[in-house]
Amino acid sequence: MTRKKKKSPPLLNIKIESYAAEGKSIAKLEDGKVLFVDNAIPGDIADILIIKDKKSWAQGRMIKLVEPSPQRITPFCQHFGVCGGCKWQMLPYAQQLIYKQQQVSDQLLRIGHLELPEMQTIIGSPNDRYYRNKLEFTFSTHRYLTFDEIADRDEKYTPVPALGFHAPGLFDKVVEIHTCYLQHEPTNLLLTALRNYTQAHNLPYYDYKVQYGWLRNVVIRVTTTGEVLINLVMHHEDKENREGVLQHILRNVPGITSLNYTINPKMNDTIYDLEVVCYHGKSYIEEKLEGYRFKISPKSFFQTNTIQAEALYRVTREFAMLTGVETLYDLYCGTGSIGIFCSEAAKKIIGIEVIEEAIADAYENAALNGLDNCSFFAGDVDKVCTDAFFEEHGRPDVIITDPPRAGMTVKLIEQLLKIRAPKIVYVSCNPATQARDLQLLNETYRVTRLQPVDMFPHSHHIENVALLELRG
């Protein structure tokens, strides 16, 4: 018979001293051990329960806020602390920006061990609410319960369905969302319409544990041009009920320009290999960045904060220092948005992206803007970028690289060191992996400019743009 490990008592009256990264704050224990704490901010005094204990560090969860930090403010969302989408609402936005800039600086220095120029002041989002152009909500048979709700429930409790966001760290439970401040209307109106209709008609939500049910998720995209795209995802075809739901959406949610549905019988939620059926309106919406137009279909990737995407791309274009004669390579180009944004100032744009549908969108976007100097290629970036490819399409004068959170592969970095483009503009959504990659490039390139850009207020995520120039 194995004995359960006895839980340690909580640590009382712990002073939170500083910010770490990834939304965590730091306290120092009497034995010198570093304690990382979620949902706390510098200046808080709290009771902490240790959930992971290592030799030189520990991780804890705040179970009681004894004395709030002078920096704390009242969160504006009723779902704060449960949803997990806006973890920093208790911090003034100006203070969030200070910590985000500190995060970029700390990680570049600590991980990259780099000699750095003075970092430019972070570019904050002009809107800290209603800034997202895309949200995805999930139908689930299991509503997420708080610790208090779990303690109060009786033995006869039956799980109830919910429509909202996945609970942090739980694939099968959903936090019921009534009002979300991340996206402009008709988002909340859509949630209400769907919830009322589907529950009134007893339409089955999806059970992610047993892989059974009908309604899976719904994606809504809005643009600054006033267009609205909705994609309702169901497990299997049920024409009568599908017609009922879609017609109810059209009657009760104004302004829809593209209403779509997808049948997804798979075990995962990805729809990139599935057919999206346009039920009403056109099959895409359009967005604008400066004077450039972009088609966005249900499967398209597009930066989720349109206003800040413009700011990020302007920084990228400025760092590229284009004069009209350059061959510019756009690595991890997605639907071609960065390359197209820079196209007027370059002689030739060559974009590379692994997702074939994104390359098709990139060509459509180039055509939409009347561009004839853009070429796009589908494939793994590190496999496409060979000596033969560069010889065929021209040596790069400038390389823009915007990799996923995992950063660039060692193979690609080795190829960049070999090709020796005069400038590399590295756009990153993860300063930690960016720091690692910059360190690998450091022998050949020096970092000459740094510009953090905040795309996601009230979260710990941060983008950073670095300009690398060949050493003399």
Tab-separated table of C-alpha atoms in Angstrom:
chain	number	residue	atom	x	y	z
A	1	MET	CA	0.000	0.000	0.000
A	2	THR	CA	1.482	3.316	-1.057
A	3	ARG	CA	1.074	6.285	1.215
A	4	LYS	CA	0.016	9.642	-0.144
A	5	LYS	CA	2.688	12.264	0.167
A	6	LYS	CA	1.773	14.640	2.949
A	7	LYS	CA	1.104	18.148	1.724
A	8	SER	CA	3.280	20.880	3.152
A	9	PRO	CA	1.462	23.662	4.991
A	10	PRO	CA	1.188	26.974	3.143
A	11	LEU	CA	3.876	29.613	3.562
A	12	LEU	CA	2.417	32.631	5.332
A	13	ASN	CA	2.946	36.351	4.711
A	14	ILE	CA	5.344	35.978	1.805
A	15	LYS	CA	6.448	39.259	0.216
A	16	ILE	CA	6.461	39.237	-3.582
A	17	GLU	CA	9.585	41.125	-4.597
A	18	SER	CA	9.942	41.285	-8.368
A	19	TYR	CA	8.642	40.179	-11.748
A	20	ALA	CA	10.184	37.162	-13.490
A	21	ALA	CA	8.731	36.307	-16.925
A	22	GLU	CA	5.801	34.454	-18.469
A	23	GLY	CA	3.424	36.169	-16.030
A	24	LYS	CA	5.175	34.917	-12.891
A	25	SER	CA	6.498	36.942	-9.974
A	26	ILE	CA	9.327	36.146	-7.559
A	27	ALA	CA	9.726	35.857	-3.821
A	28	LYS	CA	12.900	34.875	-1.938
A	29	LEU	CA	12.592	32.322	0.850
A	30	GLU	CA	14.692	32.319	4.028
A	31	ASP	CA	16.913	29.510	2.751
A	32	GLY	CA	17.709	31.555	-0.368
A	33	LYS	CA	15.462	29.516	-2.634
A	34	VAL	CA	13.689	31.403	-5.408
A	35	LEU	CA	9.899	31.053	-5.343
A	36	PHE	CA	7.914	31.639	-8.570
A	37	VAL	CA	4.284	32.586	-7.996
A	38	ASP	CA	1.376	32.872	-10.439
A	39	ASN	CA	-1.290	35.591	-10.153
A	40	ALA	CA	0.833	37.721	-7.826
A	41	ILE	CA	2.527	41.052	-8.493
A	42	PRO	CA	5.496	42.787	-6.881
A	43	GLY	CA	4.479	44.346	-3.588
A	44	ASP	CA	1.851	41.728	-2.703
A	45	ILE	CA	2.015	39.961	0.656
A	46	ALA	CA	0.363	36.565	0.336
A	47	ASP	CA	-0.012	33.065	1.701
A	48	ILE	CA	1.515	30.644	-0.802
A	49	LEU	CA	0.992	26.927	-1.313
A	50	ILE	CA	4.036	25.165	-2.772
A	51	ILE	CA	3.047	23.041	-5.782
A	52	LYS	CA	6.539	22.191	-7.063
A	53	ASP	CA	9.677	22.072	-4.930
A	54	LYS	CA	13.161	21.772	-6.430
A	55	LYS	CA	16.644	22.160	-4.952
A	56	SER	CA	17.201	25.805	-5.867
A	57	TRP	CA	13.696	26.974	-6.762
A	58	ALA	CA	10.042	26.310	-6.091
A	59	GLN	CA	6.716	27.139	-7.668
A	60	GLY	CA	3.721	28.242	-5.685
A	61	ARG	CA	0.075	29.200	-5.933
A	62	MET	CA	-1.329	32.160	-4.042
A	63	ILE	CA	-4.158	30.956	-1.802
A	64	LYS	CA	-4.733	34.196	0.108
A	65	LEU	CA	-3.857	37.796	-0.634
A	66	VAL	CA	-2.955	39.145	2.800
A	67	GLU	CA	-2.010	42.662	1.734
A	68	PRO	CA	-2.320	43.882	-1.866
A	69	SER	CA	0.482	45.676	-3.639
A	70	PRO	CA	0.010	49.437	-4.049
A	71	GLN	CA	0.154	48.726	-7.800
A	72	ARG	CA	-2.958	46.536	-7.763
A	73	ILE	CA	-6.137	47.742	-9.433
A	74	THR	CA	-9.595	46.180	-9.696
A	75	PRO	CA	-9.925	43.906	-12.759
A	76	PHE	CA	-12.652	44.998	-15.161
A	77	CYS	CA	-13.782	41.516	-16.250
A	78	GLN	CA	-16.108	39.251	-14.251
A	79	HIS	CA	-14.165	36.208	-15.506
A	80	PHE	CA	-10.767	37.419	-14.278
A	81	GLY	CA	-8.828	34.799	-12.344
A	82	VAL	CA	-10.812	31.926	-13.835
A	83	CYS	CA	-10.710	32.324	-17.613
A	84	GLY	CA	-6.931	32.713	-17.867
A	85	GLY	CA	-7.113	34.928	-20.945
A	86	CYS	CA	-6.164	38.270	-19.362
A	87	LYS	CA	-3.995	37.387	-16.378
A	88	TRP	CA	-2.625	40.892	-15.778
A	89	GLN	CA	-5.826	42.875	-15.403
A	90	MET	CA	-4.863	43.624	-11.795
A	91	LEU	CA	-1.906	45.677	-13.104
A	92	PRO	CA	-2.247	49.116	-14.712
A	93	TYR	CA	-1.422	48.821	-18.407
A	94	ALA	CA	1.483	51.268	-18.128
A	95	GLN	CA	3.077	48.989	-15.507
A	96	GLN	CA	2.492	45.921	-17.680
A	97	LEU	CA	4.537	47.594	-20.417
A	98	ILE	CA	7.401	48.260	-18.009
A	99	TYR	CA	7.508	44.587	-16.999
A	100	LYS	CA	7.269	43.417	-20.614
A	101	GLN	CA	10.203	45.574	-21.664
A	102	GLN	CA	12.117	44.232	-18.666
A	103	GLN	CA	11.277	40.673	-19.754
A	104	VAL	CA	12.763	41.232	-23.212
A	105	SER	CA	15.916	42.833	-21.807
A	106	ASP	CA	16.425	40.175	-19.115
A	107	GLN	CA	16.023	37.259	-21.511
A	108	LEU	CA	18.301	38.688	-24.202
A	109	LEU	CA	21.001	39.305	-21.593
A	110	ARG	CA	20.527	36.173	-19.472
A	111	ILE	CA	20.020	33.656	-22.280
A	112	GLY	CA	21.828	35.324	-25.163
A	113	HIS	CA	24.749	36.870	-23.210
A	114	LEU	CA	24.780	39.519	-25.914
A	115	GLU	CA	26.262	42.948	-26.238
A	116	LEU	CA	23.139	44.967	-26.947
A	117	PRO	CA	22.305	48.476	-28.104
A	118	GLU	CA	20.013	50.604	-25.990
A	119	MET	CA	16.519	49.179	-26.349
A	120	GLN	CA	13.874	51.487	-27.760
A	121	THR	CA	10.837	52.147	-25.569
A	122	ILE	CA	8.166	49.504	-25.971
A	123	ILE	CA	5.276	50.360	-28.295
A	124	GLY	CA	2.082	49.852	-26.315
A	125	SER	CA	-1.310	49.087	-27.769
A	126	PRO	CA	-3.552	52.162	-28.092
A	127	ASN	CA	-6.458	49.921	-27.058
A	128	ASP	CA	-6.115	47.578	-24.097
A	129	ARG	CA	-9.644	46.232	-24.643
A	130	TYR	CA	-11.437	45.075	-27.787
A	131	TYR	CA	-8.148	44.719	-29.628
A	132	ARG	CA	-8.395	41.181	-31.036
A	133	ASN	CA	-9.724	40.483	-34.525
A	134	LYS	CA	-10.155	36.743	-33.910
A	135	LEU	CA	-11.546	34.657	-31.054
A	136	GLU	CA	-12.448	30.986	-30.778
A	137	PHE	CA	-15.046	29.725	-28.310
A	138	THR	CA	-15.589	26.080	-27.375
A	139	PHE	CA	-18.747	24.087	-26.652
A	140	SER	CA	-18.218	21.508	-23.901
A	141	THR	CA	-20.368	19.150	-21.848
A	142	HIS	CA	-18.312	20.074	-18.765
A	143	ARG	CA	-18.386	23.582	-17.356
A	144	TYR	CA	-15.255	24.438	-15.391
A	145	LEU	CA	-15.836	24.645	-11.619
A	146	THR	CA	-13.852	26.879	-9.286
A	147	PHE	CA	-12.289	25.443	-6.127
A	148	ASP	CA	-15.181	26.880	-4.093
A	149	GLU	CA	-17.777	25.335	-6.410
A	150	ILE	CA	-16.072	21.955	-6.181
A	151	ALA	CA	-16.071	22.176	-2.381
A	152	ASP	CA	-19.781	23.095	-2.287
A	153	ARG	CA	-21.132	20.525	-4.756
A	154	ASP	CA	-22.955	17.455	-3.475
A	155	GLU	CA	-22.612	13.829	-4.518
A	156	LYS	CA	-25.490	14.129	-6.997
A	157	TYR	CA	-23.818	16.868	-9.026
A	158	THR	CA	-24.174	16.404	-12.767
A	159	PRO	CA	-21.825	18.232	-15.161
A	160	VAL	CA	-23.478	21.055	-17.082
A	161	PRO	CA	-22.586	22.289	-20.583
A	162	ALA	CA	-20.728	25.520	-21.250
A	163	LEU	CA	-19.785	27.801	-24.120
A	164	GLY	CA	-16.605	29.799	-23.625
A	165	PHE	CA	-12.854	29.369	-23.357
A	166	HIS	CA	-10.925	26.228	-22.421
A	167	ALA	CA	-9.935	26.365	-18.767
A	168	PRO	CA	-6.149	26.832	-18.402
A	169	GLY	CA	-4.418	23.454	-18.580
A	170	LEU	CA	-7.659	21.473	-19.021
A	171	PHE	CA	-8.596	20.173	-22.469
A	172	ASP	CA	-12.092	18.959	-21.557
A	173	LYS	CA	-13.479	21.755	-19.371
A	174	VAL	CA	-14.685	25.173	-20.469
A	175	VAL	CA	-15.139	28.426	-18.585
A	176	GLU	CA	-18.586	29.817	-19.353
A	177	ILE	CA	-18.088	33.293	-20.871
A	178	HIS	CA	-20.892	35.852	-20.775
A	179	THR	CA	-19.030	39.083	-21.542
A	180	CYS	CA	-15.597	39.181	-23.159
A	181	TYR	CA	-13.639	42.426	-23.526
A	182	LEU	CA	-11.150	41.093	-26.056
A	183	GLN	CA	-13.151	41.690	-29.223
A	184	HIS	CA	-15.730	44.173	-30.491
A	185	GLU	CA	-19.335	43.203	-31.052
A	186	PRO	CA	-21.033	41.203	-32.384
A	187	THR	CA	-18.911	38.751	-30.363
A	188	ASN	CA	-20.878	38.784	-27.108
A	189	LEU	CA	-24.136	38.984	-29.036
A	190	LEU	CA	-23.133	35.834	-30.943
A	191	LEU	CA	-22.320	33.991	-27.706
A	192	THR	CA	-25.704	34.879	-26.228
A	193	ALA	CA	-27.580	33.902	-29.393
A	194	LEU	CA	-25.792	30.552	-29.622
A	195	ARG	CA	-26.165	29.747	-25.943
A	196	ASN	CA	-29.897	30.566	-25.862
A	197	TYR	CA	-30.747	28.664	-29.036
A	198	THR	CA	-28.658	25.547	-28.491
A	199	GLN	CA	-29.776	25.081	-24.899
A	200	ALA	CA	-33.437	25.788	-25.690
A	201	HIS	CA	-33.321	23.107	-28.399
A	202	ASN	CA	-31.209	20.664	-26.335
A	203	LEU	CA	-28.499	20.496	-28.972
A	204	PRO	CA	-25.640	18.335	-27.683
A	205	TYR	CA	-22.298	19.972	-26.907
A	206	TYR	CA	-19.102	18.011	-27.466
A	207	ASP	CA	-17.570	15.820	-24.759
A	208	TYR	CA	-13.803	15.986	-25.301
A	209	LYS	CA	-13.064	13.047	-22.991
A	210	VAL	CA	-15.254	10.473	-24.691
A	211	GLN	CA	-15.141	12.192	-28.120
A	212	TYR	CA	-18.900	12.349	-28.430
A	213	GLY	CA	-21.402	15.108	-29.177
A	214	TRP	CA	-22.181	17.600	-31.916
A	215	LEU	CA	-21.291	21.286	-31.400
A	216	ARG	CA	-17.510	21.723	-31.075
A	217	ASN	CA	-16.442	25.366	-31.447
A	218	VAL	CA	-17.122	28.662	-33.150
A	219	VAL	CA	-14.616	31.165	-34.548
A	220	ILE	CA	-15.478	34.821	-35.044
A	221	ARG	CA	-13.287	37.326	-36.887
A	222	VAL	CA	-13.930	41.055	-37.165
A	223	THR	CA	-12.039	43.661	-39.165
A	224	THR	CA	-11.397	47.375	-38.963
A	225	THR	CA	-13.222	47.592	-42.310
A	226	GLY	CA	-16.439	46.468	-40.570
A	227	GLU	CA	-16.656	42.922	-41.897
A	228	VAL	CA	-17.535	39.872	-39.773
A	229	LEU	CA	-16.690	36.197	-40.427
A	230	ILE	CA	-18.120	33.300	-38.416
A	231	ASN	CA	-17.205	29.618	-38.724
A	232	LEU	CA	-19.298	27.120	-36.755
A	233	VAL	CA	-17.616	23.738	-36.276
A	234	MET	CA	-19.662	20.564	-35.713
A	235	HIS	CA	-18.603	16.961	-35.210
A	236	HIS	CA	-20.890	15.497	-37.875
A	237	GLU	CA	-23.520	16.567	-40.356
A	238	ASP	CA	-27.039	17.089	-39.014
A	239	LYS	CA	-28.691	19.175	-41.708
A	240	GLU	CA	-31.904	20.021	-39.865
A	241	ASN	CA	-30.207	21.247	-36.705
A	242	ARG	CA	-27.358	22.871	-38.655
A	243	GLU	CA	-29.862	24.891	-40.688
A	244	GLY	CA	-31.664	25.877	-37.503
A	245	VAL	CA	-28.512	27.163	-35.770
A	246	LEU	CA	-27.166	29.016	-38.812
A	247	GLN	CA	-30.507	30.668	-39.560
A	248	HIS	CA	-30.806	31.705	-35.903
A	249	ILE	CA	-27.349	33.326	-36.133
A	250	LEU	CA	-28.357	35.245	-39.279
A	251	ARG	CA	-31.590	36.465	-37.671
A	252	ASN	CA	-30.030	37.550	-34.377
A	253	VAL	CA	-26.475	38.650	-35.147
A	254	PRO	CA	-26.328	41.689	-37.448
A	255	GLY	CA	-23.491	42.589	-39.796
A	256	ILE	CA	-22.330	39.089	-40.796
A	257	THR	CA	-20.581	39.202	-44.167
A	258	SER	CA	-19.282	35.613	-44.160
A	259	LEU	CA	-21.071	32.753	-42.382
A	260	ASN	CA	-19.388	29.354	-42.710
A	261	TYR	CA	-19.499	25.898	-41.195
A	262	THR	CA	-17.078	22.975	-40.933
A	263	ILE	CA	-17.673	19.304	-40.171
A	264	ASN	CA	-14.840	17.971	-38.010
A	265	PRO	CA	-15.078	14.277	-37.021
A	266	LYS	CA	-11.423	14.138	-35.937
A	267	MET	CA	-10.036	13.845	-32.428
A	268	ASN	CA	-8.324	17.244	-32.655
A	269	ASP	CA	-9.690	20.722	-33.353
A	270	THR	CA	-7.505	21.697	-36.315
A	271	ILE	CA	-9.457	22.443	-39.495
A	272	TYR	CA	-6.567	23.010	-41.944
A	273	ASP	CA	-7.200	19.645	-43.624
A	274	LEU	CA	-11.005	20.046	-43.665
A	275	GLU	CA	-13.472	21.690	-46.035
A	276	VAL	CA	-15.006	24.974	-44.896
A	277	VAL	CA	-18.447	25.514	-46.442
A	278	CYS	CA	-19.629	29.063	-47.048
A	279	TYR	CA	-23.296	29.187	-46.016
A	280	HIS	CA	-24.024	32.909	-46.413
A	281	GLY	CA	-22.227	35.867	-47.969
A	282	LYS	CA	-18.710	35.591	-49.347
A	283	SER	CA	-16.118	33.037	-48.228
A	284	TYR	CA	-13.674	35.612	-46.826
A	285	ILE	CA	-13.387	39.047	-45.278
A	286	GLU	CA	-10.947	41.840	-46.042
A	287	GLU	CA	-8.620	43.744	-43.730
A	288	LYS	CA	-6.371	46.721	-44.392
A	289	LEU	CA	-2.884	47.520	-43.101
A	290	GLU	CA	-1.981	51.029	-44.210
A	291	GLY	CA	-3.096	50.973	-47.861
A	292	TYR	CA	-2.612	47.224	-48.332
A	293	ARG	CA	-5.606	44.890	-48.542
A	294	PHE	CA	-5.629	41.321	-47.237
A	295	LYS	CA	-8.137	38.528	-47.769
A	296	ILE	CA	-8.828	36.523	-44.618
A	297	SER	CA	-10.552	33.165	-44.981
A	298	PRO	CA	-11.583	30.887	-42.085
A	299	LYS	CA	-8.242	29.047	-42.307
A	300	SER	CA	-6.028	32.117	-42.812
A	301	PHE	CA	-3.399	33.196	-40.329
A	302	PHE	CA	-3.441	36.918	-39.645
A	303	GLN	CA	-1.965	38.917	-36.771
A	304	THR	CA	-4.741	39.046	-34.172
A	305	ASN	CA	-4.258	42.697	-33.175
A	306	THR	CA	-4.698	44.647	-36.407
A	307	ILE	CA	-3.674	48.075	-35.075
A	308	GLN	CA	-0.507	46.687	-33.487
A	309	ALA	CA	0.246	44.568	-36.546
A	310	GLU	CA	0.612	47.853	-38.427
A	311	ALA	CA	2.985	49.118	-35.739
A	312	LEU	CA	4.998	45.874	-35.789
A	313	TYR	CA	5.282	45.883	-39.576
A	314	ARG	CA	6.293	49.547	-39.661
A	315	VAL	CA	9.143	48.770	-37.266
A	316	THR	CA	10.157	45.792	-39.401
A	317	ARG	CA	10.136	47.886	-42.575
A	318	GLU	CA	12.087	50.685	-40.873
A	319	PHE	CA	14.731	48.230	-39.617
A	320	ALA	CA	15.048	46.725	-43.113
A	321	MET	CA	16.202	50.138	-44.447
A	322	LEU	CA	14.974	49.403	-47.961
A	323	THR	CA	15.879	51.711	-50.852
A	324	GLY	CA	13.999	50.071	-53.724
A	325	VAL	CA	16.814	47.913	-55.101
A	326	GLU	CA	16.902	45.092	-52.546
A	327	THR	CA	15.972	41.436	-52.813
A	328	LEU	CA	14.092	40.719	-49.588
A	329	TYR	CA	13.472	37.221	-48.234
A	330	ASP	CA	10.444	36.835	-45.947
A	331	LEU	CA	10.941	33.608	-43.961
A	332	TYR	CA	7.945	32.021	-42.224
A	333	CYS	CA	5.912	34.433	-44.348
A	334	GLY	CA	2.444	33.056	-43.556
A	335	THR	CA	-0.026	34.755	-45.901
A	336	GLY	CA	2.678	37.172	-47.058
A	337	SER	CA	1.626	40.140	-44.939
A	338	ILE	CA	5.082	41.380	-43.876
A	339	GLY	CA	6.593	41.004	-47.338
A	340	ILE	CA	3.627	42.722	-48.989
A	341	PHE	CA	3.812	45.518	-46.409
A	342	CYS	CA	7.466	46.061	-47.418
A	343	SER	CA	6.953	45.484	-51.157
A	344	GLU	CA	6.832	49.116	-52.297
A	345	ALA	CA	10.337	49.742	-50.960
A	346	ALA	CA	11.974	46.555	-52.295
A	347	LYS	CA	12.860	45.329	-55.762
A	348	LYS	CA	11.818	41.723	-55.151
A	349	ILE	CA	10.035	39.845	-52.330
A	350	ILE	CA	10.515	36.099	-51.838
A	351	GLY	CA	8.340	34.492	-49.169
A	352	ILE	CA	8.680	30.965	-47.761
A	353	GLU	CA	6.106	29.198	-45.576
A	354	VAL	CA	5.397	25.546	-44.728
A	355	ILE	CA	1.580	25.759	-44.928
A	356	GLU	CA	0.480	25.447	-48.564
A	357	GLU	CA	-2.891	27.135	-47.967
A	358	ALA	CA	-1.062	30.162	-46.565
A	359	ILE	CA	1.046	30.396	-49.722
A	360	ALA	CA	-2.122	30.336	-51.824
A	361	ASP	CA	-3.463	33.188	-49.676
A	362	ALA	CA	-0.167	35.058	-50.078
A	363	TYR	CA	-0.460	34.968	-53.878
A	364	GLU	CA	-4.076	36.147	-53.628
A	365	ASN	CA	-3.039	39.005	-51.360
A	366	ALA	CA	-0.257	40.051	-53.727
A	367	ALA	CA	-2.719	40.045	-56.634
A	368	LEU	CA	-5.272	41.966	-54.562
A	369	ASN	CA	-2.696	44.724	-54.158
A	370	GLY	CA	-1.570	44.672	-57.788
A	371	LEU	CA	1.956	43.495	-56.946
A	372	ASP	CA	4.165	41.759	-59.481
A	373	ASN	CA	7.402	41.672	-57.474
A	374	CYS	CA	6.350	38.972	-54.972
A	375	SER	CA	7.011	35.220	-55.208
A	376	PHE	CA	6.009	32.672	-52.581
A	377	PHE	CA	7.158	29.097	-51.992
A	378	ALA	CA	5.667	26.320	-49.849
A	379	GLY	CA	7.944	24.112	-47.755
A	380	ASP	CA	9.972	23.899	-44.557
A	381	VAL	CA	12.053	27.049	-44.421
A	382	ASP	CA	15.250	25.219	-43.499
A	383	LYS	CA	14.787	22.793	-46.423
A	384	VAL	CA	13.874	25.425	-49.021
A	385	CYS	CA	16.728	27.791	-48.114
A	386	THR	CA	19.537	25.945	-49.902
A	387	ASP	CA	22.488	27.258	-51.872
A	388	ALA	CA	20.721	26.248	-55.080
A	389	PHE	CA	17.558	28.147	-54.103
A	390	PHE	CA	19.480	31.331	-53.322
A	391	GLU	CA	21.441	30.978	-56.561
A	392	GLU	CA	18.223	30.615	-58.577
A	393	HIS	CA	16.234	33.415	-56.936
A	394	GLY	CA	19.002	35.820	-55.975
A	395	ARG	CA	21.123	36.383	-52.920
A	396	PRO	CA	19.244	38.231	-50.185
A	397	ASP	CA	20.086	41.831	-49.355
A	398	VAL	CA	17.707	41.684	-46.399
A	399	ILE	CA	16.190	38.694	-44.610
A	400	ILE	CA	13.091	39.080	-42.468
A	401	THR	CA	12.425	36.087	-40.254
A	402	ASP	CA	9.267	35.701	-38.166
A	403	PRO	CA	9.446	32.160	-36.746
A	404	PRO	CA	6.946	30.444	-34.414
A	405	ARG	CA	7.483	30.474	-30.641
A	406	ALA	CA	10.045	27.660	-30.890
A	407	GLY	CA	12.337	29.962	-32.880
A	408	MET	CA	14.505	29.024	-35.849
A	409	THR	CA	16.075	25.622	-36.431
A	410	VAL	CA	19.827	25.145	-36.105
A	411	LYS	CA	19.904	24.100	-39.764
A	412	LEU	CA	18.375	27.400	-40.876
A	413	ILE	CA	20.712	29.414	-38.645
A	414	GLU	CA	23.683	27.615	-40.172
A	415	GLN	CA	22.396	28.513	-43.638
A	416	LEU	CA	21.929	32.171	-42.640
A	417	LEU	CA	25.511	32.261	-41.369
A	418	LYS	CA	26.633	30.807	-44.669
A	419	ILE	CA	24.646	33.133	-46.963
A	420	ARG	CA	25.724	36.269	-45.008
A	421	ALA	CA	22.919	38.644	-45.954
A	422	PRO	CA	23.924	42.220	-44.988
A	423	LYS	CA	20.866	42.601	-42.718
A	424	ILE	CA	18.529	40.272	-40.848
A	425	VAL	CA	15.364	41.606	-39.229
A	426	TYR	CA	14.241	39.076	-36.597
A	427	VAL	CA	10.583	39.413	-35.537
A	428	SER	CA	9.892	37.275	-32.487
A	429	CYS	CA	6.888	36.361	-30.344
A	430	ASN	CA	9.171	34.669	-27.797
A	431	PRO	CA	12.189	36.648	-26.509
A	432	ALA	CA	13.656	33.512	-24.899
A	433	THR	CA	14.058	31.596	-28.168
A	434	GLN	CA	15.007	34.812	-29.948
A	435	ALA	CA	17.842	35.273	-27.435
A	436	ARG	CA	19.049	31.720	-28.089
A	437	ASP	CA	19.038	32.281	-31.867
A	438	LEU	CA	20.754	35.672	-31.629
A	439	GLN	CA	23.511	34.072	-29.575
A	440	LEU	CA	24.039	31.467	-32.326
A	441	LEU	CA	24.246	34.269	-34.904
A	442	ASN	CA	26.441	36.460	-32.727
A	443	GLU	CA	29.806	35.518	-34.213
A	444	THR	CA	28.784	36.855	-37.626
A	445	TYR	CA	26.079	39.411	-36.773
A	446	ARG	CA	25.791	42.158	-34.192
A	447	VAL	CA	22.451	43.393	-32.875
A	448	THR	CA	22.155	47.092	-33.713
A	449	ARG	CA	18.509	47.904	-32.892
A	450	LEU	CA	15.821	46.478	-30.619
A	451	GLN	CA	12.133	47.377	-30.476
A	452	PRO	CA	9.568	45.570	-28.297
A	453	VAL	CA	5.936	45.796	-29.427
A	454	ASP	CA	2.993	44.797	-27.243
A	455	MET	CA	0.335	42.928	-29.202
A	456	PHE	CA	-1.593	41.428	-26.270
A	457	PRO	CA	-2.479	43.746	-23.361
A	458	HIS	CA	-3.220	42.046	-20.014
A	459	SER	CA	-1.206	38.974	-21.021
A	460	HIS	CA	2.484	38.174	-20.532
A	461	HIS	CA	3.089	37.749	-24.283
A	462	ILE	CA	5.408	40.219	-26.003
A	463	GLU	CA	6.860	40.682	-29.500
A	464	ASN	CA	10.355	41.960	-30.141
A	465	VAL	CA	12.040	43.108	-33.343
A	466	ALA	CA	15.841	42.929	-33.615
A	467	LEU	CA	18.027	44.279	-36.413
A	468	LEU	CA	21.175	42.262	-37.073
A	469	GLU	CA	23.967	43.603	-39.252
A	470	LEU	CA	27.080	41.839	-40.528
A	471	ARG	CA	30.155	42.406	-38.459
A	472	GLY	CA	32.942	44.214	-40.292
